[in-house]
mmCIF file of C-alpha atoms in Angstrom:
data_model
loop_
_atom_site.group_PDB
_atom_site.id
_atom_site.type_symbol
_atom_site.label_atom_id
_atom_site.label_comp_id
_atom_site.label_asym_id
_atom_site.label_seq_id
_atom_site.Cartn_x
_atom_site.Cartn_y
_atom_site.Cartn_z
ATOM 1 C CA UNK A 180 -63.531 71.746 -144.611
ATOM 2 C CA UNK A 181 -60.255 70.674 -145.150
ATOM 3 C CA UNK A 182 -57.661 72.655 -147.524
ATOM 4 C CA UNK A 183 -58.227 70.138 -150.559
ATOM 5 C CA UNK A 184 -62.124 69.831 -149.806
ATOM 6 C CA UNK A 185 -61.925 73.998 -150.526
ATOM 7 C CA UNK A 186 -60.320 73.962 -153.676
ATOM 8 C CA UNK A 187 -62.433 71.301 -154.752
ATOM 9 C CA UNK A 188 -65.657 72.865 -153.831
ATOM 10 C CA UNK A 189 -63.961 75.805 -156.051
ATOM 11 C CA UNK A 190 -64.009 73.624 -159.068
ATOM 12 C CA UNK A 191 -67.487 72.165 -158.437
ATOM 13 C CA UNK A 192 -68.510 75.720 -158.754
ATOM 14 C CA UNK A 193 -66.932 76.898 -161.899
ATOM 15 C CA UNK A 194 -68.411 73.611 -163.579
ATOM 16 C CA UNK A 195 -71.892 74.813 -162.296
ATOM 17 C CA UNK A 196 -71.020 78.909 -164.050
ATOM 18 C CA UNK A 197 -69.738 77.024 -166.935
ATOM 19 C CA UNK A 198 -72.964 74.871 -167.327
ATOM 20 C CA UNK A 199 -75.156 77.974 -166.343
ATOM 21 C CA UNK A 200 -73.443 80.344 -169.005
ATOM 22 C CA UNK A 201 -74.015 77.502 -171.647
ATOM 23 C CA UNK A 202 -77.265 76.181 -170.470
ATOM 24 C CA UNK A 203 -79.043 76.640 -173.945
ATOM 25 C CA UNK A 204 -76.901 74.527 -175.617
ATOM 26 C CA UNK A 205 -78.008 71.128 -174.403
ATOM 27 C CA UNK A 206 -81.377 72.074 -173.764
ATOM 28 C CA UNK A 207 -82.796 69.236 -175.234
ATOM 29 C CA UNK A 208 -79.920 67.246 -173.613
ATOM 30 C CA UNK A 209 -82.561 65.799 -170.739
ATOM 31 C CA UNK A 210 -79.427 63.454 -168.875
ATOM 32 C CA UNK A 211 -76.948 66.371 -169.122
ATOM 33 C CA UNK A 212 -79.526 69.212 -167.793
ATOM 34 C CA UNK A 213 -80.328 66.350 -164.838
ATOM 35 C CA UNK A 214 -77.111 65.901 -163.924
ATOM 36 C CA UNK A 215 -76.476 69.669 -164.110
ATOM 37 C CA UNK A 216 -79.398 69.773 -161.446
ATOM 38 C CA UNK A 217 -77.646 67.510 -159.143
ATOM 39 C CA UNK A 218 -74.306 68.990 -159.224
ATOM 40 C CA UNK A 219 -76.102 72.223 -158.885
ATOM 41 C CA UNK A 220 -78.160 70.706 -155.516
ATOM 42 C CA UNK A 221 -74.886 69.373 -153.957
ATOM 43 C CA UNK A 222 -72.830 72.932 -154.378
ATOM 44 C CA UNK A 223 -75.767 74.603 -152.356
ATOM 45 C CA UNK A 224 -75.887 71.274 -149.654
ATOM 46 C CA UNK A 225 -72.105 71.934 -149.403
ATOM 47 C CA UNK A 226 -72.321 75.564 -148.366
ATOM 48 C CA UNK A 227 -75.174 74.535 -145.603
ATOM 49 C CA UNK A 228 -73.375 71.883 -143.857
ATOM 50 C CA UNK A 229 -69.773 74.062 -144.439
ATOM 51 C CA UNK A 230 -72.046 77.027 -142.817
ATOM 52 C CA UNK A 231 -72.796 74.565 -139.652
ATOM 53 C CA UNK A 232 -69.193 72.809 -139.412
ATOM 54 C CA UNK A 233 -67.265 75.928 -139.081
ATOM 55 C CA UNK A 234 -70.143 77.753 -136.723
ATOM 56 C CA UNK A 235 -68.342 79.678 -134.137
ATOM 57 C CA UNK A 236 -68.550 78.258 -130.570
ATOM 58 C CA UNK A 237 -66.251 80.574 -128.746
ATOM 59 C CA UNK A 238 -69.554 82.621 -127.602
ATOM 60 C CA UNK A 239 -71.016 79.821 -125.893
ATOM 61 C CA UNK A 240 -67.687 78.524 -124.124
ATOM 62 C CA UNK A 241 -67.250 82.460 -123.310
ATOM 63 C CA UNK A 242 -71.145 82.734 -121.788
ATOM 64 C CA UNK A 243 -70.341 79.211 -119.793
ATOM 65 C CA UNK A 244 -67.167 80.955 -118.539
ATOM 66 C CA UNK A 245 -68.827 83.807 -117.002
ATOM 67 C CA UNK A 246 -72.037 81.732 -115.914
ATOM 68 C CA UNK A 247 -69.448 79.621 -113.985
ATOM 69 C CA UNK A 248 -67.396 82.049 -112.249
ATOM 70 C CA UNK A 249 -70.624 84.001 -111.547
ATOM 71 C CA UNK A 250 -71.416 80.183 -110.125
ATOM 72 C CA UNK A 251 -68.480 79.564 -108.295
ATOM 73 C CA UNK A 252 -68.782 83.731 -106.025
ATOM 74 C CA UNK A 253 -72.640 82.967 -105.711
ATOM 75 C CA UNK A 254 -71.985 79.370 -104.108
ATOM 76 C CA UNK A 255 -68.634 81.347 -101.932
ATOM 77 C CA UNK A 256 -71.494 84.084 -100.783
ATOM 78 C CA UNK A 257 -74.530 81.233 -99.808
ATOM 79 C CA UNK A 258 -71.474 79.557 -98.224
ATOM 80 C CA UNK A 259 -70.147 82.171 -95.817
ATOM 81 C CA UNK A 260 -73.600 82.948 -95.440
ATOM 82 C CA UNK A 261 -74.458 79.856 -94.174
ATOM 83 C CA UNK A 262 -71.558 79.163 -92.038
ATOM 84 C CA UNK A 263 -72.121 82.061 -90.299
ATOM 85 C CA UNK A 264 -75.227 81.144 -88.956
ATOM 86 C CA UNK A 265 -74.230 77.795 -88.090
ATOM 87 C CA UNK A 266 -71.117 79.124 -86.085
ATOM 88 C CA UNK A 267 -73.420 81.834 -84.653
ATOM 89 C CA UNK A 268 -76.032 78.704 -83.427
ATOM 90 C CA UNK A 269 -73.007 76.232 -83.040
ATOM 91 C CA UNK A 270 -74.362 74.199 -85.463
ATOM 92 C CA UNK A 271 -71.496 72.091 -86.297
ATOM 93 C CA UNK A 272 -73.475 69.402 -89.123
ATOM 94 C CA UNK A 273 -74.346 72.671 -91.143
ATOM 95 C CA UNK A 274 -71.208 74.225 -90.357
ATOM 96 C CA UNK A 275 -69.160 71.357 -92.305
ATOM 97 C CA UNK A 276 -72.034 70.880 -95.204
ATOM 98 C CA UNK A 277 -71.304 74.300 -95.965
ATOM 99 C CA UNK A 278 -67.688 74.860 -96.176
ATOM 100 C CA UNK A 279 -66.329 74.969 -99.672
ATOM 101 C CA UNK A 280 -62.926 76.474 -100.932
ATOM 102 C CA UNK A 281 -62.093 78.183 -103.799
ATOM 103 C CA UNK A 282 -59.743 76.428 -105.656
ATOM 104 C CA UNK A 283 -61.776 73.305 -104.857
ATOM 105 C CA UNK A 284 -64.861 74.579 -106.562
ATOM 106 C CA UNK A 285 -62.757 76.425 -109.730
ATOM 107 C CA UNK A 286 -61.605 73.315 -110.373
ATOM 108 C CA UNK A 287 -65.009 71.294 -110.071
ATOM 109 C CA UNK A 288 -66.361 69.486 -113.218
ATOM 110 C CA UNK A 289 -69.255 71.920 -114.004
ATOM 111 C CA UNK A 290 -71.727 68.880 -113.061
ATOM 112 C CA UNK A 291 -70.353 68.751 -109.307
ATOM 113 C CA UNK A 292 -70.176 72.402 -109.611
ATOM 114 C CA UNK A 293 -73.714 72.457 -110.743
ATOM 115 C CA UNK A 294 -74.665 70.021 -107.305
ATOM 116 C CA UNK A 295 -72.841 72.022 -105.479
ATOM 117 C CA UNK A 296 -74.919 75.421 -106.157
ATOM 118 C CA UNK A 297 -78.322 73.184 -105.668
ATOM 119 C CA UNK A 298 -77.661 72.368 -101.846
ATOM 120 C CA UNK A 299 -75.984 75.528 -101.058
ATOM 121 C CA UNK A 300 -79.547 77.091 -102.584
ATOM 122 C CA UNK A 301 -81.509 74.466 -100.834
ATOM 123 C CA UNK A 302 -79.800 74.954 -97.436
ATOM 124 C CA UNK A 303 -80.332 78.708 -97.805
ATOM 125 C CA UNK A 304 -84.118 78.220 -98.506
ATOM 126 C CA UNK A 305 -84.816 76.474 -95.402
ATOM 127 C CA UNK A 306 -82.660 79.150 -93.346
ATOM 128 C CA UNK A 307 -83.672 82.016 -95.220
ATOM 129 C CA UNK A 308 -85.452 83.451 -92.445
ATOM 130 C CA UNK A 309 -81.871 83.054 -89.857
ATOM 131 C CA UNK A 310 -79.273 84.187 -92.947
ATOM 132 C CA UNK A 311 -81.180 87.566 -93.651
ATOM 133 C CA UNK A 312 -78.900 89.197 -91.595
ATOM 134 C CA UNK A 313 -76.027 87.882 -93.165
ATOM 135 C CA UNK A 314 -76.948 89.533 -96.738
ATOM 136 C CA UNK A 315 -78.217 86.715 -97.938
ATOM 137 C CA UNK A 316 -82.355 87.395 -98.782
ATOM 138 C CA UNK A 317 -84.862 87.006 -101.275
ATOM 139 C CA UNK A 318 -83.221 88.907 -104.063
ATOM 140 C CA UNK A 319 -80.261 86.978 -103.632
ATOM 141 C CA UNK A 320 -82.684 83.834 -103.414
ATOM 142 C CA UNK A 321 -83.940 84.237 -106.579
ATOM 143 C CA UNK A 322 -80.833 85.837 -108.479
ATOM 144 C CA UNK A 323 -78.878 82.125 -107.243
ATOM 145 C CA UNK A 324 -81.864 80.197 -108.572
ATOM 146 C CA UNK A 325 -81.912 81.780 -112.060
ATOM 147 C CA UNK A 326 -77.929 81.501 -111.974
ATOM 148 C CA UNK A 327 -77.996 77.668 -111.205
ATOM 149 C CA UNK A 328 -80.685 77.325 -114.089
ATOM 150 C CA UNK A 329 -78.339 79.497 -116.367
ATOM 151 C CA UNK A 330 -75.954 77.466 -115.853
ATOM 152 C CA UNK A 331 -77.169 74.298 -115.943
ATOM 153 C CA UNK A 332 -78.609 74.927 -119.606
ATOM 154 C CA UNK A 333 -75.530 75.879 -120.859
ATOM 155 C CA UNK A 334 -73.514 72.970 -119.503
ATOM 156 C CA UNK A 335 -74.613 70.848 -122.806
ATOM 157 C CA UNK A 336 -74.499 73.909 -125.135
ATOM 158 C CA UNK A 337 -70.961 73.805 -126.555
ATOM 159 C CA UNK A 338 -71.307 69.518 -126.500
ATOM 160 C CA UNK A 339 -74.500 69.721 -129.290
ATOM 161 C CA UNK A 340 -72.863 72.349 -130.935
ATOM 162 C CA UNK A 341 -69.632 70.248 -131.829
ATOM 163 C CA UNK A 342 -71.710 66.996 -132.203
ATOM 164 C CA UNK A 343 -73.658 69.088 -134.940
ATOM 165 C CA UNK A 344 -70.019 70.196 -136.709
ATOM 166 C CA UNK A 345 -69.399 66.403 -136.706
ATOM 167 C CA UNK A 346 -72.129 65.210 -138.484
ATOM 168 C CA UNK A 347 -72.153 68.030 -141.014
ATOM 169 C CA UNK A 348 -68.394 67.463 -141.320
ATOM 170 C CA UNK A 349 -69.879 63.490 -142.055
ATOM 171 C CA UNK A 350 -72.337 65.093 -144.845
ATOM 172 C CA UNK A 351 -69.960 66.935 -146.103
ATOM 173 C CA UNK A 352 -67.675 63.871 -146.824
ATOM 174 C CA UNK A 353 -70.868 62.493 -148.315
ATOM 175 C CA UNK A 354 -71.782 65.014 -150.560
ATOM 176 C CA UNK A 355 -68.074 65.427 -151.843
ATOM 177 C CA UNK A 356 -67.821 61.846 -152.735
ATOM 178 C CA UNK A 357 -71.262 61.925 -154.844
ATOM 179 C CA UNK A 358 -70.275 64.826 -156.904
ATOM 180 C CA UNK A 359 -67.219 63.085 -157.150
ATOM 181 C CA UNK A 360 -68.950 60.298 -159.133
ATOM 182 C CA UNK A 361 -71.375 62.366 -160.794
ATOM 183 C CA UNK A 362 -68.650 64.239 -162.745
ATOM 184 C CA UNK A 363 -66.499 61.098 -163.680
ATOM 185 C CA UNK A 364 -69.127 58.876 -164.314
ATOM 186 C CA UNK A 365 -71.653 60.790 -166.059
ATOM 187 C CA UNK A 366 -71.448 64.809 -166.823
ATOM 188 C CA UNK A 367 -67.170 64.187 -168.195
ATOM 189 C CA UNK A 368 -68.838 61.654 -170.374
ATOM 190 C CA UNK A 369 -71.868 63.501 -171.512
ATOM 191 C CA UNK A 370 -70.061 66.574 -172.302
ATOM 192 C CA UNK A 371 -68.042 64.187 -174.819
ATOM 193 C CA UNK A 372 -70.860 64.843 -177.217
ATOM 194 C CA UNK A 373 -70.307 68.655 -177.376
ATOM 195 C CA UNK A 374 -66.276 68.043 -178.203
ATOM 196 C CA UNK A 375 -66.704 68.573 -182.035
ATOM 197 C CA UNK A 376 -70.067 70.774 -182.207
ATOM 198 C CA UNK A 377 -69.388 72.696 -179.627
ATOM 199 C CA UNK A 378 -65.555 73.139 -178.780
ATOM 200 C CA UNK A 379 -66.021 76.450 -176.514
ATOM 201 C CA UNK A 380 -68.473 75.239 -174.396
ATOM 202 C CA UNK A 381 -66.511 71.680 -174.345
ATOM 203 C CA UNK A 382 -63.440 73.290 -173.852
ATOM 204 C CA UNK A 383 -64.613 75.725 -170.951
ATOM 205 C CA UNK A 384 -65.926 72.779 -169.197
ATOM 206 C CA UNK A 385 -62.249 71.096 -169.441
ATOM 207 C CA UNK A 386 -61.146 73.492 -167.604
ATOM 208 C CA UNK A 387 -63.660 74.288 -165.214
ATOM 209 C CA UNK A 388 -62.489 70.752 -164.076
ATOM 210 C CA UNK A 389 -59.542 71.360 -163.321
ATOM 211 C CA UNK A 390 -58.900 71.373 -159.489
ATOM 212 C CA UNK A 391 -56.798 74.932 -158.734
ATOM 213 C CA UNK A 392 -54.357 74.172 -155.630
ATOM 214 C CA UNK A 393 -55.076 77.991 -154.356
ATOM 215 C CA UNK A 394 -51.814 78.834 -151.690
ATOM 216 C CA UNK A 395 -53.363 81.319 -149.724
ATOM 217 C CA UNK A 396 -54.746 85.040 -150.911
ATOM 218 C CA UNK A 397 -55.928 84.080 -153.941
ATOM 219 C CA UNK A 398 -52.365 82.601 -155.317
ATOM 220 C CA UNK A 399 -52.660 79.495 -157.313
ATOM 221 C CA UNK A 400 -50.097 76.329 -156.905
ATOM 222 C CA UNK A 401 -50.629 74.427 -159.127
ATOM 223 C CA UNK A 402 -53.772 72.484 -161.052
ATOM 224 C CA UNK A 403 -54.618 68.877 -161.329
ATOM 225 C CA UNK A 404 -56.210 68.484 -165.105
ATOM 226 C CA UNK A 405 -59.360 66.250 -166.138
ATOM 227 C CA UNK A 406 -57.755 63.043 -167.829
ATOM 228 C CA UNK A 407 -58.566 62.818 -171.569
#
């Protein structure tokens, strides 16, 4: 949430106290207690959504990292694995399918990367028998296959994860502008009827409304005031 989205989701909350604290005196007040309900149902949607937008993501860009680079020396190993057998046989077709560099594969979109990984492990399969001796076995076999599936799962990870901020920053929006009309166009108005019979409660509402510019650590700005 943005900076003025905050400070209003402050006020929507200290118009849902002041309402709870004063909650017997328009009990009989069916429209006001409704609307009261509403308000009440869009604070708590506000907090879901504000839970999801602001989710931290650094944990799955950090597992990816290390998945990759775990990626990139497993695929280096199969590699010189596999060109050593094909120099050893003088199998030149091999030789070249298997030569990768470094910097070419750190700076591989993960997808290539990905491909990449799936020959090298598919090449190694076939000659798995011939690339024993070059420390390349079944343990390795299977500790490359669960890599490459590692990986490949967490290439969308981060991708759903912002999509999902996005559309709860889109509720969010939502939900702001329908509390937004529910105060103007119906609770300011109902609350009219408590102004003489009930100044306190009238009067804490008033202000309850009022949207707090908070500066940082708890200092306030300034306040915008509900219009008369």
């Amino acid at each position: 949430m943005n900076k003025n989205q905050i400070n209003k989701s402050r006020m929507y909350g200290s118009v849902d106290l002041v309402l709870d604290n004063h909650a017997s005196i328009f009990d009989k007040q069916e429209a006001l207690k409704n609307a009261h309900l509403r308000l009440k149902n869009g604070v708590i949607q506000i907090g879901q959504y504000r839970q999801v937008q602001e989710a931290n993501t650094s944990g799955l860009t950090k597992n990816k990292t290390q998945l990759r680079n775990s990626a990139v020396a497993g695929i280096l190993h199969f590699s010189a694995a596999l060109r050593s057998y094909a120099t050893l046989v003088k199998n030149e077709e091999l030789k070249v399918k298997t030569t990768y560099r470094e910097s070419d594969l750190k700076k591989a979109p993960d997808p290539i990367l990905l491909d990449i990984g799936i020959l090298l492990f598919g090449l190694a399969n076939q000659y798995k028998d011939e690339i024993a001796k070059f420390f390349v076995g079944e343990t390795e076999l299977k500790e490359m296959e669960s890599l490459l599936t590692s990986f490949k799962l967490s290439i969308p990870q981060r991708r759903a994860a912002t999509s999902t901020s996005k559309v709860s920053t889109l509720n969010i929006h939502e939900v702001f502008k329908s509390l937004d009309q529910l105060l103007k166009e119906e609770m300011d108005v109902l609350v009219l009827l408590f102004r003489t019979t009930q100044p306190d409660f009238y009067n804490a509402y008033r202000n309850a409304r009022r949207i707090v510019d908070y500066a940082g650590r708890g200092k306030e700005k300034a306040a915008t005031a509900l219009p008369c």
